[in-house]
Amino acid sequence: MIELRHDVAGDLVTVHVPETTEDLAEFWKWLYRARERGPVAIDTETTGLDVFSPVFRLRTVQFGDASDAWVILYERGGYHASYARDALIRLRGILIHNASFDWLVLGQSAGISLEDLAPWTTDTRILAALCDPRQPQEGGTGTALKPLSAKWVDPAAPDTQGGLTKVFNSLGFTKETGWAGIPLTNPTFLLYAGLDVVLTARLAPMLRRELARLDVRPELVTYEHEIARLCAVMQRTGLLVDQDYAAPLARRLAEEAEKHGAIAARYGVTSVGSPAQVAEALAAMGEPLTDRTNAGALKVDKHVLLPLADLDRDWQRIGARTPNPLAYAVLRAKRAAKWGGTYAERFMTKLSAAGRLHATISPLAARTGRMSVTDGLHQLPSSDHVIRRAILAEPGHVMVSTDFQAVEMRVLAALAKVRRMTEGFVNGGDEFDIHAYTAKLIKGGKATPRDRKVFKGAGFGKVYGGGIQTIARQTGATEAEIAQAVAAYDRAFPEIKRASSRWQRQAYQNGMVFISATGRRLPLDRDRSYAVVNYACQSAARDVLGQAMLNIEAAGLLEYCRLPIHDELLASVPKREAADIAREIERCMTMDLYGVPIVAHAEIGGRSWGSLYGADY
DNA sequence: TATGCAACA
DNA sequence: TATAATGTTGCATAG
């Protein structure tokens, strides 16, 4: 038995590493006593984060409580692996920091499914996010184990990740290669592996107490664990990538980026990714640049370059001037590099052995509770089908995308009790257009499509908390026109302003934290308290999506789900049953929110995701 | 690491 | 009283 000791909050804790079967028997004895006393914290160390890659391996499984940690050398196989597995399936109270990862690891590498583990799991990261959802950059503690431990357990809690990076470097590994390369019995590796479970075990009761002190509803905690499980199931399923399409696409886009990069070089721009170079060269060509970034540099983003290239927002010729060839080359080179590098190329490099992409779905990522997804799957270009064309439904399946209809406007109507908006949603039926309704409400029968556009801008302005200037910029209308429209909007829906003031006042009285309809804590920035309207809407929309996901599981349709995208659920469904399943998904996403109907519309595509964006396959 | 940019809801 | 655009992931560059 290897035994290591370390001070945690003034207590000497022991990290035990069984080597012989006698040692493993000791572990077993400890485990039986520990699980009588309460939940047991677990964690895994692996060769990397790419759980579904062919080279991924599980190295250790750790178990622990507040005073002892046991690092089981799973990689040794034999008794080590079977003791770890037997222990895992016997636990009826499990603490994990960021459970999704370990659920998937143990499912993939130890044959213990997340369905076995999830019912017994408390995720300390979820508890932390419900106490304070802000990232460190936003003034919060964040949800990483190290800063949380420093705050709640021991200010001197070791930085196990950072500490290991140093050890990796000293052994000739990098931060990336170290996890796979470090010898299994390296003492620092084992110590830190063990300390992580001790810290998790100590963190849990502190966060529980804090949640109780803050009066966070226990139902919300349960709900978030359910959502985390559903997201993990979708992550485990992954998405099929059309490799025969994506690989040549990545090459073609790389060539295109190179070609336009070479043209830019003729004008002295050796790196199109350097805004300073682009600005200097454009100025030398006599183009007057005026927009500035927050830091004061000249802006050369898409909004600046498109007009210089005589292109509108959809990259169509305007015919107002001679296109600047450098602006055009920079636009083309950057778009091709972005689409090729961030999407097509990345799809290929992140593939599992089965040719699938398992993007990490973080169920509680944003401070509003919104989810986030890695590998760009929330950000694929929607103006063109070329990238989404690379993502496929299963063989014999078609893609079905089901969107909530104007969910943030509906949520706003429901939360702020906006009478006339609610009436519109209630009486409007399935194809109801809130922005056309608003235009007609204000302008009467002579409302034009342009009026609709202006009031749509005003509506988004309300949901986002935007001002006249921004709405004008976004819609392309004049500030005077927008000022008038916003004033009319406020007269038509006076409840919104009143709700905003009320919510801000409530937040002030609660230490600058607004409590959402579901009991979620939404901290406000003191100088941007107006953002409360957006936070309330965004977070309620997230909870509506979460409820829809629970409904979908209850209806037995979870296996078809692939990806949540804020107000949309992407699914792969058998072609023959597509119409029926699509209708069922719509039904699961349809609900009532304080008297406002939340409705969804399913679109049935072809084999690829791109087929829902105009691709013919 | 900070900044700028580009992609989305 | 008037006023404030929200939330992400990921890449390249520059120091």
XYZ file of C-alpha atoms (C1' of nucleotides) in Angstrom:
641
model
C 0.000 0.000 0.000
C 1.228 3.417 -0.902
C 0.137 5.997 1.670
C 0.444 9.740 1.184
C -0.531 12.472 3.606
C -1.560 16.054 3.145
C -3.010 18.850 5.220
C -6.529 19.937 4.300
C -8.033 22.729 6.409
C -5.869 21.776 9.378
C -6.633 18.046 9.184
C -4.126 15.456 8.059
C -5.826 13.432 5.333
C -4.536 10.136 3.973
C -4.420 9.026 0.367
C -4.283 5.212 0.192
C -3.186 3.451 -2.968
C -3.818 -0.318 -2.821
C -1.225 -2.449 -4.588
C -1.924 -5.992 -3.371
C -5.165 -7.931 -2.959
C -4.774 -7.491 0.820
C -4.640 -3.727 0.237
C -7.781 -3.972 -1.885
C -9.502 -5.847 0.922
C -8.647 -2.908 3.196
C -10.249 -0.580 0.659
C -13.356 -2.728 0.687
C -13.599 -2.533 4.470
C -13.228 1.241 4.365
C -15.837 1.516 1.617
C -18.449 -0.379 3.643
C -17.886 1.820 6.683
C -17.804 4.982 4.588
C -21.045 4.322 2.760
C -22.783 3.771 6.086
C -21.689 7.243 7.178
C -22.812 9.106 4.072
C -22.177 9.726 0.406
C -18.798 8.813 -1.058
C -16.988 11.166 -3.419
C -15.627 9.671 -6.608
C -13.442 10.907 -9.432
C -11.453 9.467 -12.309
C -8.077 10.221 -13.856
C -7.836 9.437 -17.526
C -5.470 9.803 -20.456
C -7.320 12.928 -21.618
C -10.701 14.537 -22.098
C -11.538 12.803 -25.390
C -13.668 10.103 -23.769
C -14.767 8.567 -27.084
C -11.428 8.588 -28.885
C -9.916 5.194 -29.714
C -6.805 5.924 -27.606
C -8.717 7.028 -24.505
C -8.018 5.046 -21.314
C -9.224 5.136 -17.727
C -6.198 5.272 -15.423
C -7.492 5.546 -11.855
C -10.808 5.631 -10.019
C -10.783 7.488 -6.707
C -13.119 7.138 -3.753
C -13.068 9.342 -0.713
C -14.631 11.082 2.235
C -13.524 14.090 4.259
C -10.466 12.362 5.707
C -9.445 9.474 3.456
C -9.013 8.917 -0.246
C -8.478 5.637 -2.042
C -6.884 5.720 -5.467
C -7.664 2.503 -7.327
C -5.182 1.774 -10.116
C -7.787 0.830 -12.682
C -5.243 0.761 -15.467
C -3.613 -2.308 -13.845
C -6.762 -4.261 -14.660
C -7.495 -7.534 -12.861
C -8.506 -7.171 -9.211
C -7.887 -3.442 -9.271
C -10.441 -2.882 -12.018
C -12.979 -5.323 -10.614
C -12.798 -3.865 -7.096
C -13.354 -0.397 -8.556
C -16.329 -1.586 -10.609
C -17.847 -3.527 -7.712
C -17.484 -0.517 -5.462
C -19.117 1.806 -7.978
C -22.216 -0.303 -8.458
C -22.713 -0.630 -4.701
C -22.705 3.072 -3.910
C -26.059 4.610 -3.024
C -24.789 8.108 -2.406
C -22.209 9.531 -4.795
C -20.572 12.944 -4.921
C -18.889 14.000 -8.158
C -17.547 17.332 -9.283
C -18.787 17.690 -12.865
C -20.542 14.338 -12.978
C -21.184 14.243 -16.746
C -17.523 13.628 -17.491
C -17.078 10.801 -14.992
C -20.420 9.221 -15.925
C -19.308 9.047 -19.541
C -15.796 7.858 -18.648
C -17.115 5.045 -16.467
C -19.700 4.119 -19.074
C -17.160 4.041 -21.847
C -14.220 2.462 -19.987
C -15.610 0.552 -16.989
C -18.928 -0.727 -18.292
C -20.973 1.154 -15.692
C -23.602 3.232 -17.415
C -24.664 6.696 -16.452
C -28.143 5.248 -15.942
C -26.617 3.221 -13.075
C -24.785 6.165 -11.543
C -26.992 9.192 -12.149
C -29.814 8.276 -9.727
C -27.302 8.251 -6.842
C -25.212 11.219 -7.879
C -24.965 14.693 -6.393
C -22.877 16.942 -8.612
C -21.022 19.574 -6.599
C -20.602 21.655 -9.719
C -24.374 21.914 -10.075
C -24.671 22.886 -6.404
C -22.011 25.561 -6.905
C -23.662 26.951 -10.050
C -26.973 27.245 -8.212
C -25.271 29.194 -5.397
C -23.554 31.568 -7.836
C -23.646 30.959 -11.594
C -21.022 33.580 -12.463
C -17.645 32.786 -13.937
C -14.531 34.285 -12.306
C -14.356 36.946 -15.059
C -17.859 37.999 -14.080
C -17.021 38.408 -10.418
C -18.091 34.945 -9.301
C -16.135 32.037 -7.888
C -16.578 29.953 -10.987
C -17.332 26.251 -10.864
C -13.851 24.723 -11.063
C -12.888 22.506 -8.127
C -9.830 24.568 -7.161
C -11.424 27.998 -6.586
C -14.477 26.393 -4.993
C -12.286 24.438 -2.591
C -10.291 27.563 -1.816
C -13.503 29.401 -0.973
C -15.381 26.716 0.933
C -12.833 24.202 2.222
C -9.318 25.545 2.632
C -7.858 28.788 1.246
C -4.628 26.851 0.757
C -6.325 24.018 -1.172
C -3.836 22.728 -3.712
C -4.201 23.572 -7.380
C -4.167 19.928 -8.408
C -4.498 20.644 -12.131
C -1.882 23.397 -12.185
C 0.403 21.416 -9.882
C 0.239 18.410 -12.160
C 1.111 20.498 -15.208
C 4.381 21.393 -13.465
C 5.081 17.734 -12.747
C 4.271 16.858 -16.374
C 6.736 19.469 -17.586
C 9.481 18.254 -15.247
C 9.055 14.754 -16.690
C 9.289 15.996 -20.277
C 5.549 15.938 -20.951
C 3.244 18.781 -21.890
C -0.068 19.705 -20.277
C -1.720 17.568 -22.978
C 0.564 14.519 -23.072
C 1.148 14.329 -19.305
C -2.188 12.754 -18.390
C -1.459 9.727 -20.559
C 2.292 9.651 -20.069
C 2.895 10.144 -16.356
C 3.816 6.886 -14.578
C 0.771 5.576 -12.752
C 2.468 5.606 -9.343
C 3.997 9.065 -9.554
C 3.429 10.311 -5.966
C 2.247 13.789 -6.939
C -0.175 12.314 -9.453
C -1.584 9.941 -6.830
C -1.704 12.591 -4.108
C -3.604 15.042 -6.278
C -5.896 12.328 -7.598
C -6.766 11.506 -4.007
C -7.099 15.096 -2.815
C -9.712 15.826 -5.484
C -12.172 13.408 -3.889
C -11.429 14.660 -0.377
C -12.078 18.207 -1.535
C -15.291 17.152 -3.294
C -16.446 15.308 -0.159
C -15.797 18.402 1.950
C -17.294 20.781 -0.597
C -20.670 19.063 -0.800
C -21.943 19.757 2.754
C -20.713 23.348 2.576
C -22.595 23.955 -0.675
C -25.673 22.168 0.668
C -25.650 24.463 3.690
C -25.208 27.505 1.458
C -28.118 26.453 -0.776
C -30.292 26.079 2.322
C -29.149 29.465 3.647
C -29.993 31.062 0.307
C -33.342 29.287 0.319
C -32.776 27.667 -3.086
C -35.621 25.279 -3.821
C -34.620 21.590 -3.512
C -36.762 20.906 -6.605
C -34.433 23.093 -8.647
C -31.438 21.053 -7.502
C -33.194 17.825 -8.476
C -34.309 19.289 -11.820
C -30.748 20.330 -12.685
C -29.453 16.833 -11.989
C -32.103 15.423 -14.333
C -31.173 17.902 -17.061
C -27.500 17.050 -16.624
C -28.320 13.378 -17.115
C -30.317 14.064 -20.278
C -27.486 16.177 -21.695
C -24.987 13.430 -20.876
C -27.163 10.898 -22.721
C -27.156 13.132 -25.821
C -23.414 13.653 -25.516
C -22.921 9.905 -25.298
C -25.026 9.380 -28.429
C -23.088 12.004 -30.372
C -23.643 13.045 -33.957
C -22.669 11.216 -37.096
C -20.186 13.062 -39.315
C -20.187 12.599 -43.098
C -16.446 12.045 -43.468
C -16.558 11.696 -47.248
C -18.036 15.161 -47.335
C -16.235 16.903 -44.452
C -12.668 15.933 -45.395
C -12.738 17.349 -48.971
C -14.695 20.354 -47.678
C -11.939 21.113 -45.163
C -9.345 20.920 -47.958
C -11.373 23.091 -50.319
C -11.891 25.776 -47.667
C -8.189 25.728 -46.771
C -7.322 26.288 -50.445
C -9.832 29.102 -50.659
C -8.403 30.778 -47.559
C -4.926 30.484 -49.025
C -5.964 31.898 -52.390
C -7.583 34.994 -50.908
C -4.789 35.316 -48.363
C -2.346 35.538 -51.283
C -4.402 38.330 -52.839
C -4.406 40.223 -49.519
C -0.626 39.803 -49.395
C -0.350 41.818 -52.622
C -1.698 44.771 -50.657
C 0.802 44.287 -47.851
C -1.396 42.210 -45.555
C 0.663 39.121 -44.731
C -1.839 37.938 -42.059
C -5.510 38.567 -42.694
C -6.021 37.751 -39.013
C -4.167 40.870 -37.988
C -6.671 43.740 -37.662
C -3.781 46.228 -37.364
C -2.300 45.157 -40.716
C -5.674 45.232 -42.428
C -6.493 48.684 -41.031
C -3.115 50.078 -42.095
C -3.344 48.710 -45.634
C -6.924 49.945 -46.093
C -5.950 53.393 -44.844
C -3.037 53.417 -47.325
C -5.582 52.679 -50.076
C -7.490 55.771 -49.044
C -10.384 54.045 -47.292
C -11.599 56.183 -44.400
C -11.931 53.972 -41.296
C -13.785 55.527 -38.395
C -15.281 52.784 -36.187
C -13.176 52.106 -33.112
C -12.959 49.077 -30.839
C -13.409 49.409 -27.071
C -9.649 49.520 -26.721
C -9.457 52.353 -29.262
C -8.085 50.503 -32.293
C -9.603 50.990 -35.736
C -12.289 48.410 -36.354
C -12.020 46.201 -39.456
C -14.677 43.598 -38.743
C -17.294 42.275 -41.131
C -19.615 45.233 -40.646
C -16.826 47.598 -41.712
C -15.441 45.493 -44.556
C -18.682 44.419 -46.274
C -19.665 47.945 -47.408
C -16.078 48.539 -48.612
C -16.437 45.408 -50.759
C -19.827 46.725 -51.960
C -21.619 43.813 -50.291
C -24.729 43.746 -48.104
C -25.172 41.614 -44.997
C -25.960 38.595 -47.171
C -22.829 39.148 -49.263
C -24.866 40.333 -52.274
C -23.538 43.155 -54.473
C -25.051 46.516 -53.566
C -23.856 48.367 -56.683
C -23.031 51.539 -54.757
C -19.281 51.640 -55.327
C -16.285 49.898 -56.836
C -15.473 46.995 -54.488
C -12.230 47.357 -52.590
C -10.279 44.234 -53.604
C -8.397 44.002 -50.299
C -11.581 44.216 -48.217
C -13.086 41.502 -50.411
C -10.007 39.251 -50.142
C -9.844 39.644 -46.355
C -13.547 38.816 -46.000
C -13.263 35.728 -48.172
C -10.017 34.514 -46.597
C -11.292 34.897 -43.053
C -14.614 33.224 -43.739
C -12.973 30.270 -45.471
C -10.422 29.930 -42.657
C -13.146 30.088 -40.018
C -15.473 27.632 -41.722
C -12.680 25.284 -42.661
C -10.730 25.412 -39.418
C -13.354 25.778 -36.720
C -15.921 23.511 -38.335
C -14.980 21.115 -41.160
C -11.438 20.421 -39.971
C -12.466 20.178 -36.353
C -15.231 17.679 -37.140
C -12.587 15.403 -38.653
C -10.019 15.711 -35.847
C -12.565 15.127 -33.061
C -14.092 11.963 -34.495
C -14.591 8.882 -32.346
C -13.678 5.441 -33.650
C -17.274 5.114 -34.829
C -17.047 8.339 -36.825
C -19.144 10.320 -34.382
C -18.731 13.719 -32.803
C -19.392 13.809 -29.061
C -19.437 17.515 -28.290
C -19.444 18.392 -24.608
C -22.865 19.640 -23.584
C -22.632 21.809 -20.461
C -26.130 22.011 -19.033
C -25.445 24.994 -16.726
C -22.784 27.027 -18.505
C -23.949 30.606 -18.717
C -24.755 32.873 -15.778
C -28.374 32.795 -16.971
C -28.439 28.998 -16.784
C -28.165 28.631 -20.535
C -26.408 25.550 -21.854
C -23.271 25.590 -23.936
C -21.825 23.105 -26.390
C -18.241 22.672 -27.582
C -16.861 22.052 -31.056
C -18.855 24.920 -32.521
C -22.081 22.944 -32.771
C -24.100 25.883 -31.421
C -22.465 28.253 -33.867
C -22.532 26.509 -37.250
C -23.259 28.963 -40.086
C -26.997 29.166 -40.705
C -26.786 31.452 -43.743
C -25.510 28.577 -45.867
C -25.887 24.815 -45.746
C -22.288 23.776 -46.548
C -21.145 23.215 -42.969
C -24.318 21.670 -41.538
C -24.355 19.354 -44.538
C -21.460 17.493 -42.837
C -23.669 16.355 -39.920
C -25.873 13.346 -40.607
C -28.877 11.593 -39.158
C -28.407 7.860 -38.530
C -28.672 5.491 -41.510
C -32.356 5.229 -42.423
C -33.099 8.349 -40.360
C -33.848 11.969 -41.199
C -33.032 15.137 -39.285
C -35.865 16.794 -37.409
C -35.410 20.240 -35.943
C -38.088 21.503 -33.575
C -38.053 25.192 -32.667
C -39.967 27.082 -30.051
C -41.844 29.888 -31.772
C -40.547 33.280 -30.513
C -39.971 31.743 -27.103
C -38.233 34.736 -25.530
C -41.115 37.067 -26.468
C -43.609 34.574 -25.055
C -41.586 34.209 -21.891
C -41.427 37.994 -21.575
C -45.208 38.216 -21.980
C -45.698 35.544 -19.335
C -43.182 36.788 -16.752
C -44.072 40.486 -17.065
C -47.786 39.704 -17.479
C -48.018 41.826 -20.640
C -51.757 41.885 -21.244
C -52.026 42.672 -24.940
C -49.069 40.498 -25.844
C -50.598 37.591 -23.950
C -53.924 38.134 -25.745
C -52.100 37.921 -29.061
C -50.350 34.687 -28.128
C -53.518 33.140 -26.714
C -55.764 34.059 -29.671
C -53.179 34.030 -32.446
C -53.071 30.315 -33.167
C -50.225 28.272 -34.535
C -48.813 30.634 -37.143
C -49.004 33.704 -34.903
C -46.447 36.415 -35.717
C -45.878 38.566 -32.628
C -44.005 41.278 -34.526
C -46.677 41.662 -37.220
C -49.278 41.687 -34.441
C -47.385 44.454 -32.636
C -47.075 46.477 -35.850
C -50.792 46.156 -36.475
C -51.650 46.946 -32.855
C -49.700 50.187 -33.062
C -50.090 51.216 -36.685
C -53.497 49.747 -37.403
C -54.429 48.270 -40.761
C -51.804 50.261 -42.639
C -48.863 48.475 -40.987
C -46.181 47.634 -43.553
C -43.496 44.940 -43.612
C -41.063 47.686 -42.689
C -43.161 48.478 -39.601
C -42.952 44.827 -38.675
C -39.172 44.957 -38.965
C -38.933 48.053 -36.792
C -41.174 46.608 -34.067
C -39.297 43.333 -34.209
C -36.178 45.363 -33.477
C -37.958 47.121 -30.634
C -39.100 43.767 -29.231
C -35.594 42.349 -29.291
C -34.398 45.587 -27.757
C -36.724 44.909 -24.831
C -35.620 41.311 -24.422
C -31.936 42.226 -24.635
C -32.209 45.505 -22.750
C -30.897 47.469 -25.725
C -31.104 51.203 -26.312
C -32.286 53.312 -29.242
C -28.817 53.527 -30.812
C -28.217 49.805 -30.857
C -31.648 48.929 -32.170
C -31.195 51.531 -34.919
C -27.835 50.051 -35.853
C -29.200 46.515 -35.870
C -32.328 47.269 -37.893
C -30.759 49.852 -40.203
C -33.520 52.357 -39.350
C -32.880 55.919 -38.182
C -32.614 56.705 -34.487
C -35.602 59.050 -34.729
C -37.727 56.300 -36.238
C -36.656 53.817 -33.570
C -37.175 56.308 -30.747
C -40.745 56.762 -31.934
C -41.302 53.030 -32.323
C -39.933 52.246 -28.865
C -42.150 54.919 -27.316
C -45.172 53.411 -29.080
C -44.048 49.953 -27.977
C -43.907 51.074 -24.349
C -47.415 52.526 -24.621
C -48.750 49.289 -26.126
C -47.023 47.056 -23.576
C -46.568 49.205 -20.463
C -46.115 46.158 -18.226
C -42.575 45.531 -19.501
C -41.077 48.717 -18.057
C -42.934 48.212 -14.826
C -41.675 44.639 -14.539
C -38.114 45.776 -15.259
C -38.233 48.317 -12.429
C -39.879 45.836 -10.102
C -37.314 43.134 -10.854
C -34.408 45.530 -10.426
C -35.833 46.677 -7.091
C -36.256 43.071 -5.957
C -32.675 42.330 -6.931
C -31.388 45.349 -4.987
C -33.235 44.175 -1.897
C -31.726 40.724 -2.318
C -28.060 41.685 -2.565
C -28.145 42.331 -6.334
C -29.509 38.857 -7.042
C -32.745 38.360 -8.963
C -34.590 35.140 -8.213
C -36.122 33.653 -11.348
C -39.503 31.991 -11.647
C -37.886 28.574 -11.107
C -35.908 29.812 -8.112
C -32.667 30.288 -9.998
C -30.301 32.903 -8.575
C -29.373 35.488 -11.220
C -26.763 37.938 -9.899
C -26.851 41.349 -11.574
C -23.925 43.647 -12.274
C -24.470 46.856 -10.307
C -23.911 49.081 -13.352
C -26.108 46.994 -15.677
C -29.148 46.213 -13.577
C -31.340 46.791 -16.655
C -30.023 43.410 -17.885
C -32.436 41.754 -15.445
C -35.100 41.601 -18.195
C -32.753 39.655 -20.433
C -31.577 37.398 -17.623
C -35.150 36.612 -16.591
C -36.165 35.834 -20.192
C -33.055 33.889 -21.149
C -33.130 31.811 -18.002
C -36.862 31.098 -18.200
C -36.442 30.069 -21.850
C -33.682 27.698 -20.730
C -35.996 26.190 -18.133
C -38.759 25.808 -20.711
C -36.300 23.884 -22.887
C -35.317 21.781 -19.881
C -38.945 20.958 -19.166
C -39.404 20.008 -22.818
C -36.438 17.650 -22.551
C -37.978 15.985 -19.506
C -41.273 15.643 -21.395
C -39.403 14.091 -24.300
C -37.776 11.500 -22.065
C -41.125 10.719 -20.444
C -42.551 10.152 -23.944
C -39.754 7.678 -24.683
C -38.154 9.865 -27.353
C -34.810 10.671 -25.724
C -32.970 8.179 -27.931
C -33.753 10.346 -30.965
C -32.449 13.566 -29.429
C -29.061 14.823 -30.524
C -28.568 18.424 -29.482
C -30.292 21.208 -27.531
C -29.725 24.636 -29.130
C -31.327 27.190 -26.770
C -34.760 27.259 -28.439
C -34.455 24.202 -30.621
C -33.984 20.459 -30.295
C -32.219 18.554 -33.032
C -33.232 14.923 -33.465
C -32.440 11.994 -35.730
C -35.581 9.924 -36.338
C -36.417 6.880 -38.483
C -37.601 8.088 -41.866
C -40.773 6.015 -41.887
C -41.963 7.349 -38.533
C -40.651 10.872 -38.973
C -44.028 12.583 -39.187
C -45.381 10.847 -36.074
C -42.280 11.404 -33.980
C -42.005 15.028 -35.093
C -45.578 15.585 -33.946
C -44.783 13.920 -30.614
C -41.727 16.133 -30.107
C -43.847 19.194 -30.869
C -46.327 18.022 -28.269
C -43.548 17.575 -25.668
C -42.313 21.096 -26.382
C -45.779 22.624 -26.123
C -46.769 23.942 -22.717
C -48.420 26.730 -20.813
C -46.376 29.381 -19.010
C -48.587 31.475 -16.698
C -51.349 31.551 -19.270
C -49.098 32.111 -22.274
C -48.911 29.213 -24.722
C -45.387 28.036 -25.550
C -45.544 26.365 -28.956
C -43.018 24.563 -31.105
C -42.758 23.774 -34.781
C -40.974 20.716 -36.141
C -39.269 20.660 -39.521
C -38.530 17.310 -41.096
C -35.392 17.340 -43.229
C -33.400 14.783 -45.129
C -30.343 12.840 -44.111
C -28.078 15.816 -43.343
C -28.577 18.744 -41.010
C -27.834 20.935 -44.036
C -31.016 19.688 -45.679
C -32.907 21.919 -43.239
C -30.908 24.858 -44.621
C -31.339 24.235 -48.334
C -28.956 21.359 -49.088
C -30.546 18.652 -51.223
C -29.237 15.781 -49.087
C -2.988 36.562 -21.354
C -5.598 40.272 -23.590
C -7.730 41.712 -27.655
C -10.290 41.359 -31.876
C -12.964 38.814 -34.665
C -16.571 35.487 -36.290
C -20.102 32.062 -35.765
C -24.816 31.169 -33.241
C -29.519 31.747 -30.253
C -36.139 61.447 -15.547
C -33.494 59.029 -19.113
C -30.705 55.325 -20.165
C -28.190 50.802 -20.908
C -27.937 44.820 -26.240
C -27.848 39.493 -23.620
C -25.429 34.928 -23.508
C -21.770 31.593 -25.440
C -17.164 28.801 -28.173
C -13.111 29.055 -30.743
C -9.307 30.942 -33.513
C -5.407 34.193 -34.638
C -2.368 37.776 -33.343
C 0.697 40.375 -30.449
C 3.401 41.160 -26.524
